[in-house]
Each structure stands twice: as C-alpha cells, then as structure tokens.
Amino acid sequence: MAETDAGLVPGTTSAEAARIAELEREVKELRRANAILKSASAFFAAELDRPLR
C-alpha cells in the first residue's frame, strides 16, 4: 500500500481503507440499532392494541 499511498499505483489508500472500515462498523451498528427499534415499536404497538382490563 505504500506505493498506493504515495500515488504511484492506483487503488485504495490506507486512509481510505481505514475510513471504509470505520463506515462499515458504523453501518453494522446502525442496522443493529434499527432492528432493536423495529422490535420495540412492534412490541409497544401490540401493547396499545390490547384491550384494557
């Protein structure tokens, strides 16, 4: 990657690769949070639909 970082060879630089890895971790975390929120909203929606005792 030294040649790529120096601009001698085309490709993904070390900085770009690190940023991509960071973004992939963030996407994974956000997808997990989204799944949790979907489950929670379904749970609370079901609770609201239940008849009162």
PDB file of C-alpha atoms in Angstrom:
ATOM      1  CA  MET A   1       0.000   0.000   0.000  1.00  0.00           C
ATOM      2  CA  ALA A   2       2.973   2.324   0.299  1.00  0.00           C
ATOM      3  CA  GLU A   3       3.004   2.804  -3.478  1.00  0.00           C
ATOM      4  CA  THR A   4      -0.746   3.471  -3.450  1.00  0.00           C
ATOM      5  CA  ASP A   5      -0.414   5.955  -0.586  1.00  0.00           C
ATOM      6  CA  ALA A   6       2.346   7.713  -2.498  1.00  0.00           C
ATOM      7  CA  GLY A   7       0.175   7.906  -5.608  1.00  0.00           C
ATOM      8  CA  LEU A   8       2.438   5.666  -7.679  1.00  0.00           C
ATOM      9  CA  VAL A   9      -0.113   2.863  -8.079  1.00  0.00           C
ATOM     10  CA  PRO A  10      -3.876   3.273  -8.446  1.00  0.00           C
ATOM     11  CA  GLY A  11      -6.034   1.801  -5.729  1.00  0.00           C
ATOM     12  CA  THR A  12      -7.394   2.348  -2.249  1.00  0.00           C
ATOM     13  CA  THR A  13      -5.056   4.237   0.057  1.00  0.00           C
ATOM     14  CA  SER A  14      -4.509   3.277   3.699  1.00  0.00           C
ATOM     15  CA  ALA A  15      -6.551   6.287   4.837  1.00  0.00           C
ATOM     16  CA  GLU A  16      -9.411   5.347   2.515  1.00  0.00           C
ATOM     17  CA  ALA A  17      -9.308   1.723   3.676  1.00  0.00           C
ATOM     18  CA  ALA A  18      -9.433   2.829   7.312  1.00  0.00           C
ATOM     19  CA  ARG A  19     -12.375   5.133   6.589  1.00  0.00           C
ATOM     20  CA  ILE A  20     -14.211   2.354   4.744  1.00  0.00           C
ATOM     21  CA  ALA A  21     -13.692   0.000   7.688  1.00  0.00           C
ATOM     22  CA  GLU A  22     -14.954   2.685  10.087  1.00  0.00           C
ATOM     23  CA  LEU A  23     -18.048   3.273   7.957  1.00  0.00           C
ATOM     24  CA  GLU A  24     -18.730  -0.466   7.703  1.00  0.00           C
ATOM     25  CA  ARG A  25     -18.626  -0.733  11.514  1.00  0.00           C
ATOM     26  CA  GLU A  26     -20.983   2.231  11.783  1.00  0.00           C
ATOM     27  CA  VAL A  27     -23.411   0.707   9.271  1.00  0.00           C
ATOM     28  CA  LYS A  28     -23.393  -2.570  11.221  1.00  0.00           C
ATOM     29  CA  GLU A  29     -24.106  -0.717  14.474  1.00  0.00           C
ATOM     30  CA  LEU A  30     -26.890   1.346  12.896  1.00  0.00           C
ATOM     31  CA  ARG A  31     -28.520  -1.743  11.363  1.00  0.00           C
ATOM     32  CA  ARG A  32     -28.467  -3.431  14.775  1.00  0.00           C
ATOM     33  CA  ALA A  33     -29.988  -0.347  16.423  1.00  0.00           C
ATOM     34  CA  ASN A  34     -32.639  -0.174  13.687  1.00  0.00           C
ATOM     35  CA  ALA A  35     -33.594  -3.818  14.282  1.00  0.00           C
ATOM     36  CA  ILE A  36     -33.906  -3.152  18.025  1.00  0.00           C
ATOM     37  CA  LEU A  37     -36.081  -0.094  17.402  1.00  0.00           C
ATOM     38  CA  LYS A  38     -38.313  -2.029  14.996  1.00  0.00           C
ATOM     39  CA  SER A  39     -38.811  -4.762  17.588  1.00  0.00           C
ATOM     40  CA  ALA A  40     -39.537  -2.223  20.306  1.00  0.00           C
ATOM     41  CA  SER A  41     -42.040  -0.332  18.161  1.00  0.00           C
ATOM     42  CA  ALA A  42     -43.840  -3.590  17.281  1.00  0.00           C
ATOM     43  CA  PHE A  43     -43.962  -4.513  20.962  1.00  0.00           C
ATOM     44  CA  PHE A  44     -45.389  -1.157  22.030  1.00  0.00           C
ATOM     45  CA  ALA A  45     -47.852  -1.105  19.126  1.00  0.00           C
ATOM     46  CA  ALA A  46     -49.135  -4.517  20.239  1.00  0.00           C
ATOM     47  CA  GLU A  47     -49.446  -3.211  23.800  1.00  0.00           C
ATOM     48  CA  LEU A  48     -51.545  -0.279  22.606  1.00  0.00           C
ATOM     49  CA  ASP A  49     -53.836  -2.591  20.637  1.00  0.00           C
ATOM     50  CA  ARG A  50     -54.592  -4.806  23.630  1.00  0.00           C
ATOM     51  CA  PRO A  51     -57.979  -4.259  25.272  1.00  0.00           C
ATOM     52  CA  LEU A  52     -57.890  -2.581  28.681  1.00  0.00           C
ATOM     53  CA  ARG A  53     -58.713  -4.680  31.722  1.00  0.00           C
TER      54      ARG A  53
END
